CSV table of C-alpha atoms in Angstrom, one decimal:
chain,number,residue,atom,x,y,z
A,1,MET,CA,0.0,0.0,0.0
A,2,VAL,CA,1.4,3.4,-1.0
A,3,ASP,CA,0.4,4.9,2.4
A,4,SER,CA,3.2,2.9,4.0
A,5,VAL,CA,5.8,4.8,2.0
A,6,THR,CA,4.5,8.2,3.0
A,7,PRO,CA,7.5,10.1,4.3
A,8,LYS,CA,7.7,10.1,8.1
A,9,ILE,CA,9.1,13.5,9.1
A,10,ASN,CA,9.6,14.7,12.7
A,11,VAL,CA,8.3,18.2,12.2
A,12,ALA,CA,9.7,20.9,14.4
A,13,ALA,CA,9.3,24.7,13.9
A,14,ALA,CA,12.2,26.3,12.1
A,15,PRO,CA,14.4,28.7,14.0
A,16,VAL,CA,12.8,32.0,14.7
A,17,ALA,CA,15.5,33.9,12.8
A,18,ALA,CA,14.8,32.1,9.5
A,19,THR,CA,16.9,34.6,7.6
A,20,GLN,CA,18.7,34.5,4.3
A,21,GLY,CA,21.8,33.5,6.3
A,22,TYR,CA,20.0,30.5,7.7
A,23,TRP,CA,19.0,29.2,4.3
A,24,ARG,CA,22.5,29.9,2.9
A,25,GLY,CA,23.8,27.7,5.7
A,26,VAL,CA,21.3,24.9,4.8
A,27,GLY,CA,22.4,25.1,1.1
A,28,ALA,CA,26.1,24.9,2.2
A,29,ARG,CA,25.4,21.8,4.3
A,30,LEU,CA,23.6,20.2,1.4
A,31,LEU,CA,26.6,20.9,-0.9
A,32,ARG,CA,28.8,19.1,1.6
A,33,ASP,CA,26.5,16.1,1.8
A,34,PRO,CA,27.6,13.4,-0.7
A,35,THR,CA,24.3,11.6,-0.7
A,36,GLY,CA,22.4,14.8,-1.1
A,37,MET,CA,24.6,15.8,-4.1
A,38,VAL,CA,24.2,12.4,-5.8
A,39,VAL,CA,20.4,12.4,-5.6
A,40,GLY,CA,20.3,16.2,-6.4
A,41,SER,CA,22.4,15.5,-9.6
A,42,ILE,CA,20.0,12.7,-10.5
A,43,ILE,CA,17.0,15.0,-10.1
A,44,LEU,CA,18.7,17.8,-12.0
A,45,LEU,CA,19.5,15.4,-14.9
A,46,LEU,CA,15.8,14.3,-15.0
A,47,LEU,CA,14.7,17.9,-15.0
A,48,LEU,CA,17.0,18.7,-17.9
A,49,MET,CA,15.7,15.6,-19.8
A,50,ALA,CA,12.1,16.9,-19.1
A,51,LEU,CA,13.0,20.4,-20.4
A,52,PHE,CA,15.1,19.4,-23.4
A,53,GLY,CA,13.6,16.0,-24.2
A,54,PRO,CA,12.2,16.9,-27.6
A,55,TRP,CA,15.8,18.0,-28.7
A,56,LEU,CA,17.5,14.9,-27.2
A,57,ILE,CA,15.4,12.2,-28.9
A,58,LEU,CA,16.8,10.7,-32.2
A,59,LYS,CA,13.7,8.8,-33.2
A,60,ASP,CA,10.0,9.6,-33.4
A,61,PRO,CA,8.6,8.2,-30.2
A,62,TYR,CA,5.2,7.7,-31.8
A,63,GLN,CA,6.3,5.8,-34.9
A,64,THR,CA,5.2,2.2,-34.9
A,65,SER,CA,6.4,-0.8,-36.8
A,66,MET,CA,5.2,-4.3,-36.3
A,67,PHE,CA,8.4,-5.6,-37.9
A,68,LEU,CA,10.5,-3.9,-35.1
A,69,ARG,CA,8.4,-4.8,-32.1
A,70,LEU,CA,10.0,-5.9,-28.8
A,71,LYS,CA,13.6,-5.6,-29.9
A,72,PRO,CA,16.1,-6.4,-27.1
A,73,ILE,CA,18.4,-3.9,-25.5
A,74,GLY,CA,21.4,-3.2,-27.6
A,75,THR,CA,19.7,-3.7,-31.0
A,76,ASP,CA,21.3,-1.6,-33.7
A,77,GLY,CA,19.3,1.6,-33.9
A,78,PHE,CA,17.4,0.7,-30.6
A,79,PRO,CA,19.9,1.1,-27.7
A,80,LEU,CA,17.2,0.4,-25.2
A,81,GLY,CA,15.1,-1.9,-27.4
A,82,SER,CA,11.6,-1.2,-28.7
A,83,ASP,CA,8.1,-1.6,-27.2
A,84,GLU,CA,5.1,-3.8,-28.2
A,85,LEU,CA,4.4,-1.5,-31.2
A,86,GLY,CA,8.0,-1.1,-32.4
A,87,ARG,CA,8.5,2.3,-31.0
A,88,ASP,CA,12.0,3.3,-29.7
A,89,MET,CA,12.1,2.9,-25.9
A,90,LEU,CA,14.9,5.4,-25.4
A,91,SER,CA,13.0,8.2,-27.1
A,92,ARG,CA,9.8,7.3,-25.2
A,93,LEU,CA,11.6,7.1,-21.8
A,94,ILE,CA,13.3,10.5,-22.4
A,95,LEU,CA,10.0,12.2,-23.6
A,96,GLY,CA,8.1,10.4,-20.9
A,97,THR,CA,10.2,12.1,-18.3
A,98,ARG,CA,8.4,15.4,-18.9
A,99,LEU,CA,4.9,14.0,-18.4
A,100,SER,CA,5.9,11.8,-15.5
A,101,LEU,CA,7.6,14.6,-13.5
A,102,PHE,CA,4.7,16.9,-14.4
A,103,MET,CA,2.2,14.4,-13.0
A,104,GLY,CA,4.4,13.9,-9.9
A,105,ILE,CA,5.2,17.5,-9.0
A,106,VAL,CA,2.2,19.6,-10.0
A,107,PRO,CA,-0.3,18.1,-7.6
A,108,VAL,CA,2.2,18.4,-4.7
A,109,VAL,CA,2.8,22.1,-5.7
A,110,PHE,CA,-0.9,22.8,-5.6
A,111,ALA,CA,-1.3,20.8,-2.3
A,112,PHE,CA,1.6,22.8,-0.8
A,113,PHE,CA,-0.1,26.2,-1.4
A,114,ILE,CA,-3.7,25.0,-0.7
A,115,GLY,CA,-3.0,22.7,2.2
A,116,GLY,CA,-0.4,25.0,3.6
A,117,ALA,CA,-2.8,28.0,3.6
A,118,ILE,CA,-5.6,25.8,5.2
A,119,GLY,CA,-3.3,24.4,7.9
A,120,ILE,CA,-1.7,27.8,8.7
A,121,ILE,CA,-5.1,29.4,9.2
A,122,ALA,CA,-6.3,26.5,11.3
A,123,GLY,CA,-3.2,26.4,13.4
A,124,TYR,CA,-3.1,30.2,14.0
A,125,ALA,CA,-6.8,30.6,14.7
A,126,GLY,CA,-7.1,27.7,17.1
A,127,GLY,CA,-10.3,27.1,19.0
A,128,LYS,CA,-13.6,26.2,17.1
A,129,THR,CA,-12.1,27.3,13.8
A,130,ASN,CA,-9.2,24.8,14.2
A,131,THR,CA,-11.6,22.1,15.2
A,132,LEU,CA,-14.0,22.6,12.3
A,133,ILE,CA,-11.2,22.7,9.7
A,134,MET,CA,-9.1,19.8,11.0
A,135,ARG,CA,-12.1,17.5,11.7
A,136,THR,CA,-13.1,18.1,8.0
A,137,ILE,CA,-9.6,17.3,7.0
A,138,ASP,CA,-9.7,14.1,9.1
A,139,ILE,CA,-12.6,12.7,6.9
A,140,PHE,CA,-10.1,12.2,4.1
A,141,TYR,CA,-7.9,10.1,6.4
A,142,ALA,CA,-10.6,7.5,6.6
A,143,PHE,CA,-9.6,6.3,3.1
A,144,PRO,CA,-6.1,5.1,2.1
A,145,SER,CA,-4.4,7.4,-0.4
A,146,VAL,CA,-4.5,4.8,-3.2
A,147,LEU,CA,-8.1,4.1,-2.9
A,148,LEU,CA,-9.0,7.7,-2.6
A,149,ALA,CA,-7.0,8.6,-5.8
A,150,ILE,CA,-8.6,5.7,-7.7
A,151,ALA,CA,-12.1,6.6,-6.5
A,152,LEU,CA,-11.8,10.2,-7.4
A,153,SER,CA,-10.2,9.5,-10.8
A,154,GLY,CA,-12.8,6.9,-11.6
A,155,ALA,CA,-15.6,9.2,-10.7
A,156,MET,CA,-14.3,12.1,-12.7
A,157,GLY,CA,-13.1,10.0,-15.7
A,158,ALA,CA,-9.7,9.3,-17.2
A,159,GLY,CA,-7.4,12.1,-18.3
A,160,ILE,CA,-4.5,14.2,-17.2
A,161,GLY,CA,-6.6,17.0,-15.8
A,162,ASN,CA,-8.8,14.7,-13.7
A,163,ALA,CA,-5.8,12.8,-12.5
A,164,LEU,CA,-4.0,16.0,-11.4
A,165,LEU,CA,-7.2,17.1,-9.6
A,166,SER,CA,-7.7,13.8,-7.8
A,167,LEU,CA,-4.0,13.7,-6.7
A,168,THR,CA,-4.2,17.3,-5.4
A,169,LEU,CA,-7.2,16.4,-3.3
A,170,VAL,CA,-5.4,13.4,-1.9
A,171,PHE,CA,-2.4,15.4,-0.7
A,172,VAL,CA,-4.1,18.6,0.5
A,173,PRO,CA,-5.1,17.0,3.8
A,174,GLN,CA,-1.6,15.7,4.5
A,175,VAL,CA,0.0,19.1,3.9
A,176,ALA,CA,-2.7,20.8,5.9
A,177,ARG,CA,-2.1,18.6,8.9
A,178,ILE,CA,1.6,19.3,8.9
A,179,ALA,CA,1.0,23.0,8.4
A,180,GLU,CA,-1.4,23.1,11.3
A,181,SER,CA,0.9,21.3,13.6
A,182,VAL,CA,4.0,23.5,13.0
A,183,THR,CA,1.8,26.7,13.2
A,184,ALA,CA,0.2,25.6,16.5
A,185,GLN,CA,3.8,25.3,17.9
A,186,VAL,CA,4.7,28.9,17.1
A,187,ARG,CA,1.4,30.7,17.6
A,188,HIS,CA,2.1,31.3,21.4
A,189,MET,CA,5.8,32.2,21.0
A,190,ASP,CA,6.8,35.5,22.6
A,191,TYR,CA,7.5,37.2,19.3
A,192,ILE,CA,3.9,36.5,18.2
A,193,ASP,CA,2.5,37.8,21.4
A,194,ALA,CA,4.7,40.9,21.0
A,195,ALA,CA,3.4,41.4,17.5
A,196,ARG,CA,-0.2,41.1,18.8
A,197,ALA,CA,0.6,43.7,21.5
A,198,THR,CA,1.6,46.2,18.9
A,199,GLY,CA,-1.8,46.0,17.2
A,200,ALA,CA,-0.7,44.1,14.1
A,201,SER,CA,-3.4,42.3,12.3
A,202,ALA,CA,-3.6,38.5,12.0
A,203,PHE,CA,-2.8,38.7,8.3
A,204,THR,CA,0.3,40.8,9.0
A,205,ILE,CA,1.4,38.4,11.8
A,206,ILE,CA,1.0,35.4,9.6
A,207,ARG,CA,2.8,37.0,6.7
A,208,VAL,CA,5.7,38.5,8.7
A,209,GLN,CA,6.2,36.3,11.7
A,210,VAL,CA,4.6,32.9,11.1
A,211,LEU,CA,5.4,32.1,7.5
A,212,GLY,CA,9.2,32.3,7.9
A,213,ASN,CA,9.1,29.8,10.7
A,214,VAL,CA,6.7,27.2,9.2
A,215,LEU,CA,7.4,27.1,5.5
A,216,GLY,CA,10.6,25.2,5.9
A,217,PRO,CA,9.0,22.1,7.6
A,218,ILE,CA,6.1,22.2,5.2
A,219,PHE,CA,8.4,22.4,2.2
A,220,VAL,CA,10.5,19.5,3.3
A,221,PHE,CA,7.4,17.3,3.9
A,222,SER,CA,6.0,18.3,0.5
A,223,THR,CA,9.3,17.4,-1.2
A,224,GLY,CA,9.0,13.9,0.2
A,225,LEU,CA,5.4,13.6,-1.1
A,226,ILE,CA,6.6,14.0,-4.7
A,227,SER,CA,7.9,10.4,-4.6
A,228,VAL,CA,4.5,9.1,-3.4
A,229,CYS,CA,2.7,11.3,-5.9
A,230,MET,CA,4.8,9.8,-8.7
A,231,ILE,CA,3.9,6.3,-7.7
A,232,LEU,CA,0.2,7.2,-7.4
A,233,ALA,CA,0.2,8.9,-10.8
A,234,SER,CA,1.9,6.0,-12.4
A,235,GLY,CA,-0.5,3.7,-10.8
A,236,LEU,CA,-3.5,5.7,-12.1
A,237,SER,CA,-2.0,5.6,-15.7
A,238,PHE,CA,-1.3,1.8,-15.3
A,239,LEU,CA,-5.0,1.3,-14.5
A,240,GLY,CA,-6.1,3.5,-17.4
A,241,LEU,CA,-7.3,6.4,-15.1
A,242,GLY,CA,-4.5,8.8,-15.9
A,243,VAL,CA,-2.6,9.5,-19.1
A,244,ARG,CA,-4.1,8.1,-22.2
A,245,PRO,CA,-2.3,6.3,-25.1
A,246,PRO,CA,-0.2,7.0,-27.2
A,247,GLU,CA,1.4,9.6,-24.8
A,248,PRO,CA,4.7,8.3,-23.3
A,249,GLU,CA,4.2,8.1,-19.5
A,250,TRP,CA,6.1,5.6,-17.4
A,251,GLY,CA,3.1,4.1,-15.6
A,252,LEU,CA,1.2,3.8,-18.9
A,253,MET,CA,4.3,2.2,-20.5
A,254,LEU,CA,4.4,-0.3,-17.8
A,255,ASN,CA,0.8,-1.3,-18.5
A,256,THR,CA,1.3,-1.7,-22.3
A,257,LEU,CA,4.5,-3.7,-21.8
A,258,ARG,CA,3.2,-6.0,-19.1
A,259,THR,CA,2.5,-8.8,-21.7
A,260,ALA,CA,6.1,-8.6,-22.8
A,261,ILE,CA,7.5,-9.5,-19.3
A,262,TYR,CA,8.1,-13.1,-20.5
A,263,THR,CA,9.7,-12.3,-23.9
A,264,GLN,CA,11.7,-9.1,-23.1
A,265,PRO,CA,11.8,-8.7,-19.3
A,266,TRP,CA,14.6,-6.1,-19.3
A,267,VAL,CA,12.8,-3.9,-21.8
A,268,ALA,CA,9.5,-4.2,-19.9
A,269,ALA,CA,11.2,-3.3,-16.7
A,270,LEU,CA,12.7,0.0,-17.9
A,271,PRO,CA,9.7,2.3,-17.1
A,272,GLY,CA,9.5,0.7,-13.6
A,273,MET,CA,13.2,1.4,-13.1
A,274,MET,CA,12.7,5.1,-14.0
A,275,ILE,CA,9.8,5.4,-11.6
A,276,PHE,CA,11.9,3.8,-8.8
A,277,ILE,CA,15.0,5.9,-9.4
A,278,THR,CA,13.0,9.1,-9.6
A,279,SER,CA,10.9,8.4,-6.6
A,280,ILE,CA,13.7,7.3,-4.3
A,281,SER,CA,15.8,10.3,-5.3
A,282,PHE,CA,13.1,12.8,-4.2
A,283,ASN,CA,12.5,10.8,-1.1
A,284,VAL,CA,16.2,10.8,-0.2
A,285,LEU,CA,16.5,14.5,-1.1
A,286,ALA,CA,13.7,15.4,1.3
A,287,ASP,CA,15.5,13.4,4.0
A,288,ARG,CA,18.8,15.1,3.5
A,289,LEU,CA,17.1,18.5,3.3
A,290,ARG,CA,15.4,17.8,6.6
A,291,ALA,CA,18.8,16.8,8.1
A,292,ALA,CA,20.5,19.9,6.9
A,293,MET,CA,17.7,22.1,8.4
A,294,ALA,CA,18.0,20.3,11.7
A,295,ILE,CA,21.7,21.0,12.2
A,296,LYS,CA,22.5,24.2,14.0
A,297,GLU,CA,25.9,25.7,13.5
């Protein structure tokens, strides 16, 4: 179950003086972290493939040929073999990076802003407002993430737009809960009370005093969610509820190649390997970022 791989982050409020110098220190510690640099380089390479994919491919990823179907890895003209319709696997994997990363990152970005805003408001307001918002959020936790994503996508219909919406709805409650937790930790701090005493409005206090202390933990948690979102998005495409053929997307490619697992297992496993490498890289990056933020120099 995908819920079991949801990142477990011990959330603590960031230092009060979350200044530019603090984030410069976090960046410096990440640069000195060999593991962080390795996964960061992998993610950077994937992002470059997503941005410049159309200029990197040598063959038309949509051109089919029944005479060239299921060629093994290393075939002349097909360095990573061909799929069940004779399309070049290398070209489709490169072009599929853009769509797969898009499906994995965009829902988390929307959830970061929407869930973060909901959680911060609930955490700062407290009382009945907090209870009303968070109990509503808790309703979504009655369903596992996988089942909720499948149910929402199935109800709305297949397609990229509906898949993005369903995944966003799945992750908003998770981000909101973390945002509410860290905001509740800082709402009674002395500097917040001092800001209230000066007559500052709630909006001003949240914007100036609260955001700088809670965005760090929320961002780290959201970065870890990208790996889960990629797995869910690939699962939806595998089930026919996400990206539609003939678009190259890793989850959809796994679905179409599943019948070739006995004839060309290495070719059929390539999209799964890409999903694994990408998801584990984002997961490890979130862990190293959390570690860099926890160190105080």
